[in-house]
Amino acid sequence: MAMKNLFADRMKNIPRSFVREILKVTEDPEIISFAGGLPHPESFPVEEIEAATTKVLKEEGDKILQYSTTEGYRPLRDYIAKRYATNGLKVDSADVLITNGSQQCLDLVGKVFINKNDRIAVERPTYLAAIQAFSLYEPRFKSVPLNEEGVDPEVLDDLIRKFDVKFFYAITSFQNPTGITYSRKIRKEIADILRDSQIMFVEDNPYGEIRFMGENLPPVKSYLPESILFGSFSKIVSPGMRLGWIVAPPEVMDKLVIVKQASDLHSNYFTQRVVYQYFKDNNVDEHIEKIRKRYRRQRDLMVDCIEDYFPTDVEITRPEGGMFLWVTLPKNMSSLELFEHALKEKVAFVPGEAFYVDDPQKNTLRLNFSNSEEEKIKEGIKRLGKTIEKLITCD
Ligand SMILES: Cc1ncc(COP(=O)(O)O)c(C=O)c1O
């Protein structure tokens, strides 16, 4: 049967996830892959999760296998609100909605806010799967370039004066893909610009807890309470459990709960209970500290190896946390071309093109430093450096 004409219009321009296609290529165990966005397997508290699972099943098995509320398990929402409070952000737990990872937050926000052809603003470059999630609602994207300290508030201001933008989506700490973190000054200025506008600020912060150097910074939401903030347990406990959350003002929360209910009734109640039990019985800060130390080591090693093995006209970001760094090759180089050559040397990364909503900067690429063992980081960066050298001398 020819199915082409059966599909909804919104499916016409949705590319298959580029990263998924790339990850398929990199499944070969011989390839050293800096392409994925995976936490290190040793960052998973396996035994503690086993103990928490046994405990909740034994004590309340009849309850935790039941349906539950759309908003999520109340004590878990309270826990999230309390954790924000210790970091200086006042959040009412009624304003927290548990989701299937922060990925679902993107979809829910898209559904609640975007009409076809609405304009939305994103960073340049931005998180690939956010482009995909929002694209399903057929917006017109506007992009705001990222600099070392975040986006330039003047450029954002200009954009929102010129165009009727529904919301600005930004990943303010250890951004995916660049590793860039917004400075305190920029956070305040963005809040000042958006405070009296009709534009929603949507802040995605899945990496915020993985700061391994520098000063902790408050989310923009602490300067702009009416904004939306996403969070996730993926990088501090487990991505496979698929648990995240949205903090939103009551008016927005009403709508989010409706679309969440229509979508899946509620997030996995069993894993909510297990994660909550895990938090109750363990010191998660100690656990996070271990992750930070590991990622810092791996990040330092990757940066050192890049300094040793990459040509000097290659530029990189030096993230203070998170899982990625961003590479800018000499102007005329294409990271897609480099990708093909690198695969032959059995090393992989994500070419930067995938992260742009307009006019991609072709000489950029993303490297993940959280998932690889140290030996692999050394060897992979060495091979990549050689491949870059070769391509430069060929030109
Ligand atoms: C910026 C950003 N947002 C959202 C997500 C989705 O994460 P999760 O759904 O696992 O919370 C990711 C995952 O890599 C991400 O980098």
Short mmCIF file of C-alpha atoms and ligand atoms in Angstrom, two decimals:
data_model
loop_
_atom_site.label_atom_id
_atom_site.label_comp_id
_atom_site.label_asym_id
_atom_site.label_seq_id
_atom_site.Cartn_x
_atom_site.Cartn_y
_atom_site.Cartn_z
CA MET A 1 0.00 0.00 0.00
CA ALA A 2 1.29 3.50 -0.83
CA MET A 3 1.25 5.19 2.54
CA LYS A 4 2.87 8.47 1.61
CA ASN A 5 -0.42 10.32 1.31
CA LEU A 6 -1.72 9.04 4.60
CA PHE A 7 0.81 10.86 6.74
CA ALA A 8 0.00 14.16 8.42
CA ASP A 9 1.53 17.28 6.89
CA ARG A 10 3.62 17.80 10.00
CA MET A 11 5.57 14.63 9.23
CA LYS A 12 6.71 15.91 5.83
CA ASN A 13 9.73 17.89 6.88
CA ILE A 14 10.88 15.91 9.87
CA PRO A 15 14.30 14.44 9.28
CA ARG A 16 15.17 11.16 10.96
CA SER A 17 17.29 11.92 13.97
CA PHE A 18 20.71 12.57 12.50
CA VAL A 19 22.42 11.52 15.70
CA ARG A 20 20.56 8.22 15.77
CA GLU A 21 21.77 7.54 12.26
CA ILE A 22 25.30 8.40 13.33
CA LEU A 23 25.07 6.31 16.47
CA LYS A 24 24.13 3.33 14.32
CA VAL A 25 27.39 3.71 12.42
CA THR A 26 29.28 3.92 15.67
CA GLU A 27 27.83 0.74 17.14
CA ASP A 28 30.91 -1.04 15.84
CA PRO A 29 32.83 -1.78 19.08
CA GLU A 30 36.11 -0.98 17.38
CA ILE A 31 35.08 2.63 16.87
CA ILE A 32 36.04 5.13 19.52
CA SER A 33 32.92 7.21 19.73
CA PHE A 34 32.73 10.76 21.04
CA ALA A 35 29.40 11.05 19.24
CA GLY A 36 26.75 9.97 21.73
CA GLY A 37 25.53 11.93 24.73
CA LEU A 38 25.73 9.08 27.19
CA PRO A 39 26.71 9.33 30.84
CA HIS A 40 29.53 7.06 31.97
CA PRO A 41 28.16 3.63 32.95
CA GLU A 42 29.99 3.86 36.28
CA SER A 43 27.87 6.87 37.13
CA PHE A 44 24.86 4.62 37.67
CA PRO A 45 24.13 3.70 41.31
CA VAL A 46 23.25 0.11 40.41
CA GLU A 47 23.33 -1.49 43.86
CA GLU A 48 21.50 1.38 45.51
CA ILE A 49 18.77 1.26 42.85
CA GLU A 50 18.49 -2.48 43.37
CA ALA A 51 18.04 -1.96 47.11
CA ALA A 52 15.48 0.81 46.59
CA THR A 53 13.54 -1.32 44.12
CA THR A 54 13.39 -4.29 46.48
CA LYS A 55 12.32 -2.05 49.31
CA VAL A 56 9.44 -0.31 47.52
CA LEU A 57 8.22 -3.58 46.02
CA LYS A 58 8.30 -5.38 49.35
CA GLU A 59 6.75 -2.59 51.35
CA GLU A 60 4.21 -1.19 48.90
CA GLY A 61 4.14 -3.44 45.84
CA ASP A 62 0.37 -3.30 45.62
CA LYS A 63 0.46 0.50 45.42
CA ILE A 64 3.47 1.16 43.25
CA LEU A 65 2.28 -1.06 40.43
CA GLN A 66 -0.98 0.89 40.22
CA TYR A 67 -1.93 3.90 38.03
CA SER A 68 -1.09 7.25 39.57
CA THR A 69 -1.58 11.00 39.20
CA THR A 70 -0.56 12.96 36.10
CA GLU A 71 1.43 15.50 38.09
CA GLY A 72 3.67 12.82 39.58
CA TYR A 73 4.46 11.34 43.01
CA ARG A 74 4.02 14.17 45.49
CA PRO A 75 7.00 13.38 47.74
CA LEU A 76 9.25 13.33 44.66
CA ARG A 77 7.89 16.72 43.59
CA ASP A 78 8.48 18.00 47.14
CA TYR A 79 12.01 16.64 47.02
CA ILE A 80 12.71 18.50 43.75
CA ALA A 81 11.30 21.74 45.20
CA LYS A 82 13.43 21.35 48.34
CA ARG A 83 16.56 20.73 46.32
CA TYR A 84 15.95 23.96 44.43
CA ALA A 85 15.42 25.75 47.75
CA THR A 86 18.85 24.66 49.03
CA ASN A 87 20.27 26.24 45.88
CA GLY A 88 18.36 29.47 46.46
CA LEU A 89 15.44 29.03 44.04
CA LYS A 90 11.98 29.19 45.56
CA VAL A 91 9.75 26.64 43.89
CA ASP A 92 6.35 25.43 45.05
CA SER A 93 6.09 21.67 44.58
CA ALA A 94 2.64 22.23 43.05
CA ASP A 95 4.50 23.90 40.19
CA VAL A 96 6.51 20.74 39.45
CA LEU A 97 5.27 18.19 36.90
CA ILE A 98 7.10 14.87 36.59
CA THR A 99 7.82 13.92 32.97
CA ASN A 100 9.47 11.19 30.91
CA GLY A 101 12.86 12.84 30.94
CA SER A 102 13.37 16.46 29.94
CA GLN A 103 12.84 15.30 26.37
CA GLN A 104 9.13 15.07 27.08
CA CYS A 105 9.19 18.61 28.48
CA LEU A 106 10.16 19.80 24.99
CA ASP A 107 7.24 18.00 23.42
CA LEU A 108 4.73 19.20 26.01
CA VAL A 109 5.89 22.80 25.74
CA GLY A 110 5.74 22.55 21.94
CA LYS A 111 2.18 21.25 22.14
CA VAL A 112 1.05 23.91 24.60
CA PHE A 113 2.61 26.94 22.89
CA ILE A 114 3.28 26.44 19.19
CA ASN A 115 0.75 27.01 16.43
CA LYS A 116 1.85 26.25 12.89
CA ASN A 117 4.12 29.08 11.62
CA ASP A 118 4.57 30.66 15.04
CA ARG A 119 8.05 31.98 15.57
CA ILE A 120 10.19 30.55 18.32
CA ALA A 121 13.75 31.53 19.20
CA VAL A 122 16.55 29.08 19.94
CA GLU A 123 20.28 29.34 20.44
CA ARG A 124 22.65 29.00 17.55
CA PRO A 125 23.63 26.14 17.76
CA THR A 126 21.07 24.31 19.88
CA TYR A 127 20.10 20.83 21.11
CA LEU A 128 19.34 18.68 18.11
CA ALA A 129 16.44 16.77 19.65
CA ALA A 130 14.82 20.05 20.70
CA ILE A 131 14.80 21.06 17.04
CA GLN A 132 13.16 17.75 16.25
CA ALA A 133 10.61 17.95 19.08
CA PHE A 134 9.55 21.52 18.26
CA SER A 135 9.56 20.89 14.50
CA LEU A 136 6.60 18.55 14.87
CA TYR A 137 4.52 21.62 15.73
CA GLU A 138 5.73 23.39 12.56
CA PRO A 139 7.14 26.65 13.96
CA ARG A 140 9.42 29.07 12.16
CA PHE A 141 12.75 29.08 13.96
CA LYS A 142 14.77 32.19 14.72
CA SER A 143 18.26 31.75 16.09
CA VAL A 144 20.35 33.77 18.51
CA PRO A 145 24.12 33.18 18.25
CA LEU A 146 25.94 31.86 21.30
CA ASN A 147 29.12 33.51 22.52
CA GLU A 148 31.43 32.47 25.33
CA GLU A 149 29.11 33.87 28.02
CA GLY A 150 25.76 32.91 26.50
CA VAL A 151 23.68 34.76 23.94
CA ASP A 152 24.20 38.48 23.40
CA PRO A 153 21.24 40.16 25.17
CA GLU A 154 21.24 43.00 22.62
CA VAL A 155 20.85 40.56 19.77
CA LEU A 156 18.01 38.84 21.63
CA ASP A 157 16.40 42.20 22.29
CA ASP A 158 16.68 43.15 18.61
CA LEU A 159 15.16 39.88 17.53
CA ILE A 160 12.16 40.11 19.79
CA ARG A 161 11.54 43.70 18.74
CA LYS A 162 11.57 42.71 15.07
CA PHE A 163 9.65 39.46 15.31
CA ASP A 164 6.67 38.21 17.17
CA VAL A 165 8.35 35.35 19.03
CA LYS A 166 6.36 32.95 21.27
CA PHE A 167 9.24 31.74 23.42
CA PHE A 168 13.00 31.62 23.70
CA TYR A 169 14.42 28.17 24.43
CA ALA A 170 17.90 28.07 25.97
CA ILE A 171 20.20 25.60 27.69
CA THR A 172 21.89 27.90 30.14
CA SER A 173 24.49 25.63 31.76
CA PHE A 174 27.02 23.43 29.96
CA GLN A 175 24.98 23.73 26.83
CA ASN A 176 24.42 20.87 24.44
CA PRO A 177 26.20 20.96 22.02
CA THR A 178 28.75 23.67 22.93
CA GLY A 179 29.43 23.23 26.65
CA ILE A 180 28.92 27.00 27.06
CA THR A 181 27.48 28.41 30.31
CA TYR A 182 25.65 31.73 30.58
CA SER A 183 27.38 34.14 32.94
CA ARG A 184 25.47 35.63 35.87
CA LYS A 185 25.39 38.99 34.11
CA ILE A 186 23.87 37.56 30.95
CA ARG A 187 21.32 35.58 32.98
CA LYS A 188 20.17 38.79 34.67
CA GLU A 189 20.10 40.75 31.42
CA ILE A 190 18.01 38.11 29.65
CA ALA A 191 15.56 38.17 32.55
CA ASP A 192 15.43 41.99 32.33
CA ILE A 193 14.70 41.88 28.61
CA LEU A 194 12.02 39.23 28.84
CA ARG A 195 10.36 40.40 32.07
CA ASP A 196 8.05 42.93 30.44
CA SER A 197 7.68 41.13 27.15
CA GLN A 198 4.97 38.73 26.00
CA ILE A 199 7.63 36.07 25.45
CA MET A 200 8.01 32.91 27.53
CA PHE A 201 11.50 31.88 28.56
CA VAL A 202 12.05 28.13 28.44
CA GLU A 203 15.21 27.07 30.28
CA ASP A 204 16.50 23.54 29.86
CA ASN A 205 18.97 22.47 32.53
CA PRO A 206 19.75 18.75 32.44
CA TYR A 207 23.46 19.25 33.17
CA GLY A 208 23.24 21.91 35.89
CA GLU A 209 24.33 19.58 38.72
CA ILE A 210 27.38 18.39 36.80
CA ARG A 211 29.48 21.48 37.49
CA PHE A 212 33.05 20.40 38.10
CA MET A 213 34.73 23.82 38.22
CA GLY A 214 33.81 27.48 38.62
CA GLU A 215 31.06 29.19 40.54
CA ASN A 216 27.54 27.76 40.85
CA LEU A 217 25.03 30.02 39.08
CA PRO A 218 21.29 30.39 39.68
CA PRO A 219 18.94 29.49 36.84
CA VAL A 220 17.44 32.42 34.93
CA LYS A 221 14.16 31.41 36.58
CA SER A 222 15.43 32.86 39.84
CA TYR A 223 15.46 36.30 38.16
CA LEU A 224 12.34 35.59 36.09
CA PRO A 225 9.85 33.57 38.18
CA GLU A 226 7.26 33.50 35.40
CA SER A 227 9.52 31.39 33.19
CA ILE A 228 9.64 27.64 32.59
CA LEU A 229 12.48 25.43 33.81
CA PHE A 230 13.21 21.81 32.89
CA GLY A 231 15.18 19.35 34.99
CA SER A 232 16.22 15.73 34.68
CA PHE A 233 17.48 12.76 36.68
CA SER A 234 19.17 11.35 33.57
CA LYS A 235 22.63 12.70 34.25
CA ILE A 236 22.72 12.19 38.00
CA VAL A 237 20.89 8.86 38.44
CA SER A 238 19.88 7.11 35.21
CA PRO A 239 18.69 8.13 31.74
CA GLY A 240 17.07 4.73 31.22
CA MET A 241 14.56 5.38 33.99
CA ARG A 242 13.26 8.32 31.91
CA LEU A 243 12.45 10.78 34.64
CA GLY A 244 12.57 14.54 34.42
CA TRP A 245 10.36 17.46 35.36
CA ILE A 246 9.01 20.86 34.39
CA VAL A 247 8.68 23.78 36.75
CA ALA A 248 6.08 26.18 35.40
CA PRO A 249 3.78 28.95 36.62
CA PRO A 250 0.25 27.73 37.56
CA GLU A 251 -1.40 29.06 34.39
CA VAL A 252 1.04 27.10 32.22
CA MET A 253 0.94 24.07 34.53
CA ASP A 254 -2.82 23.70 33.97
CA LYS A 255 -2.23 23.30 30.25
CA LEU A 256 0.81 21.07 30.66
CA VAL A 257 -1.13 18.67 32.86
CA ILE A 258 -3.85 18.37 30.20
CA VAL A 259 -1.42 17.57 27.39
CA LYS A 260 0.58 15.21 29.59
CA GLN A 261 -2.61 13.39 30.55
CA ALA A 262 -3.66 13.05 26.93
CA SER A 263 -0.21 11.83 26.02
CA ASP A 264 0.52 9.13 28.63
CA LEU A 265 -1.69 9.66 31.74
CA HIS A 266 1.44 9.90 33.88
CA SER A 267 5.13 9.03 33.94
CA ASN A 268 6.20 5.59 35.13
CA TYR A 269 5.01 5.51 38.74
CA PHE A 270 7.20 2.56 39.65
CA THR A 271 10.44 4.33 38.66
CA GLN A 272 9.28 7.52 40.39
CA ARG A 273 8.92 5.53 43.60
CA VAL A 274 12.26 3.78 43.14
CA VAL A 275 14.11 7.02 42.49
CA TYR A 276 12.47 8.70 45.45
CA GLN A 277 13.41 5.75 47.69
CA TYR A 278 16.95 5.98 46.36
CA PHE A 279 17.12 9.66 47.34
CA LYS A 280 15.69 8.90 50.76
CA ASP A 281 18.21 6.19 51.59
CA ASN A 282 21.37 7.61 50.02
CA ASN A 283 23.47 10.73 49.93
CA VAL A 284 22.97 11.81 46.34
CA ASP A 285 25.39 14.73 46.74
CA GLU A 286 28.22 12.30 47.38
CA HIS A 287 27.18 10.37 44.32
CA ILE A 288 27.06 13.52 42.17
CA GLU A 289 30.48 14.54 43.49
CA LYS A 290 31.92 11.28 42.15
CA ILE A 291 30.39 11.95 38.74
CA ARG A 292 31.79 15.48 38.75
CA LYS A 293 35.27 14.26 39.61
CA ARG A 294 35.20 11.64 36.87
CA TYR A 295 33.92 14.05 34.20
CA ARG A 296 36.42 16.70 35.22
CA ARG A 297 39.25 14.18 34.79
CA GLN A 298 37.93 13.12 31.42
CA ARG A 299 37.33 16.68 30.28
CA ASP A 300 40.83 17.76 31.36
CA LEU A 301 42.35 14.81 29.57
CA MET A 302 40.42 15.53 26.38
CA VAL A 303 41.42 19.20 26.44
CA ASP A 304 45.09 18.29 27.10
CA CYS A 305 45.09 15.76 24.27
CA ILE A 306 43.49 18.28 21.91
CA GLU A 307 46.23 20.75 22.80
CA ASP A 308 48.81 18.06 22.06
CA TYR A 309 47.38 16.56 18.90
CA PHE A 310 45.13 19.08 17.12
CA PRO A 311 46.56 21.80 14.81
CA THR A 312 46.83 25.12 16.62
CA ASP A 313 44.21 26.85 14.46
CA VAL A 314 41.49 24.55 15.76
CA GLU A 315 39.46 26.24 18.51
CA ILE A 316 37.61 24.56 21.37
CA THR A 317 35.33 25.52 24.25
CA ARG A 318 36.51 24.65 27.76
CA PRO A 319 33.35 23.67 29.63
CA GLU A 320 33.10 24.00 33.39
CA GLY A 321 30.69 21.07 33.57
CA GLY A 322 28.40 18.82 31.59
CA MET A 323 29.40 16.28 28.99
CA PHE A 324 30.40 18.05 25.76
CA LEU A 325 32.91 20.36 24.20
CA TRP A 326 32.64 22.15 20.88
CA VAL A 327 35.31 22.27 18.23
CA THR A 328 35.68 24.90 15.51
CA LEU A 329 37.93 23.78 12.66
CA PRO A 330 39.69 26.19 10.30
CA LYS A 331 37.16 28.15 8.23
CA ASN A 332 37.18 26.24 4.98
CA MET A 333 36.94 22.78 6.54
CA SER A 334 33.81 20.65 6.63
CA SER A 335 33.22 18.50 9.69
CA LEU A 336 30.98 16.20 7.62
CA GLU A 337 33.92 15.49 5.36
CA LEU A 338 36.13 15.04 8.41
CA PHE A 339 33.55 12.61 9.82
CA GLU A 340 33.87 10.33 6.79
CA HIS A 341 37.67 10.31 7.05
CA ALA A 342 37.57 9.87 10.83
CA LEU A 343 35.29 6.83 10.54
CA LYS A 344 37.96 5.15 8.43
CA GLU A 345 40.32 5.75 11.37
CA LYS A 346 37.60 4.33 13.63
CA VAL A 347 36.80 7.46 15.56
CA ALA A 348 33.47 9.31 15.58
CA PHE A 349 31.87 12.60 16.68
CA VAL A 350 28.77 14.57 15.73
CA PRO A 351 29.28 17.05 12.87
CA GLY A 352 28.01 20.48 13.93
CA GLU A 353 25.53 20.95 11.07
CA ALA A 354 22.87 18.96 12.89
CA PHE A 355 22.63 21.57 15.65
CA TYR A 356 21.63 24.56 13.52
CA VAL A 357 18.14 25.65 12.52
CA ASP A 358 19.51 27.90 9.79
CA ASP A 359 22.69 28.36 7.79
CA PRO A 360 24.85 25.73 9.54
CA GLN A 361 28.43 26.50 10.44
CA LYS A 362 30.02 23.59 8.65
CA ASN A 363 33.42 23.67 10.32
CA THR A 364 32.08 22.76 13.77
CA LEU A 365 31.65 19.50 15.67
CA ARG A 366 30.64 18.15 19.07
CA LEU A 367 32.79 15.88 21.21
CA ASN A 368 31.43 13.96 24.20
CA PHE A 369 33.89 13.41 27.02
CA SER A 370 31.67 11.70 29.63
CA ASN A 371 31.29 8.25 28.14
CA SER A 372 34.79 7.15 27.08
CA GLU A 373 37.51 5.53 29.16
CA GLU A 374 40.69 7.58 29.51
CA GLU A 375 42.75 5.36 27.21
CA LYS A 376 40.11 5.76 24.50
CA ILE A 377 40.08 9.53 24.93
CA LYS A 378 43.85 9.64 24.37
CA GLU A 379 43.80 7.32 21.38
CA GLY A 380 40.66 8.80 19.81
CA ILE A 381 41.83 12.41 20.04
CA LYS A 382 45.22 11.43 18.65
CA ARG A 383 43.58 9.75 15.64
CA LEU A 384 41.22 12.68 15.14
CA GLY A 385 44.11 15.14 15.32
CA LYS A 386 46.00 13.22 12.65
CA THR A 387 42.92 13.09 10.42
CA ILE A 388 42.43 16.86 10.73
CA GLU A 389 46.13 17.44 9.90
CA LYS A 390 45.82 15.24 6.84
CA LEU A 391 42.78 17.08 5.55
CA ILE A 392 44.43 20.45 6.10
CA THR A 393 47.52 19.44 4.14
CA CYS A 394 45.33 17.99 1.32
CA ASP A 395 43.54 21.34 0.84
C1 LIG B 1 19.72 19.97 26.36
C2 LIG B 1 19.03 18.68 26.57
N1 LIG B 1 17.74 18.67 26.84
C3 LIG B 1 17.08 17.53 27.06
C4 LIG B 1 17.71 16.31 26.98
C5 LIG B 1 16.92 15.07 27.21
O1 LIG B 1 17.33 14.42 28.34
P1 LIG B 1 16.41 13.48 29.22
O2 LIG B 1 15.13 13.29 28.46
O3 LIG B 1 17.17 12.22 29.35
O4 LIG B 1 16.21 14.19 30.50
C6 LIG B 1 19.08 16.26 26.69
C7 LIG B 1 19.76 14.96 26.60
O5 LIG B 1 20.87 14.80 26.22
C8 LIG B 1 19.75 17.48 26.47
O6 LIG B 1 21.06 17.52 26.18
#
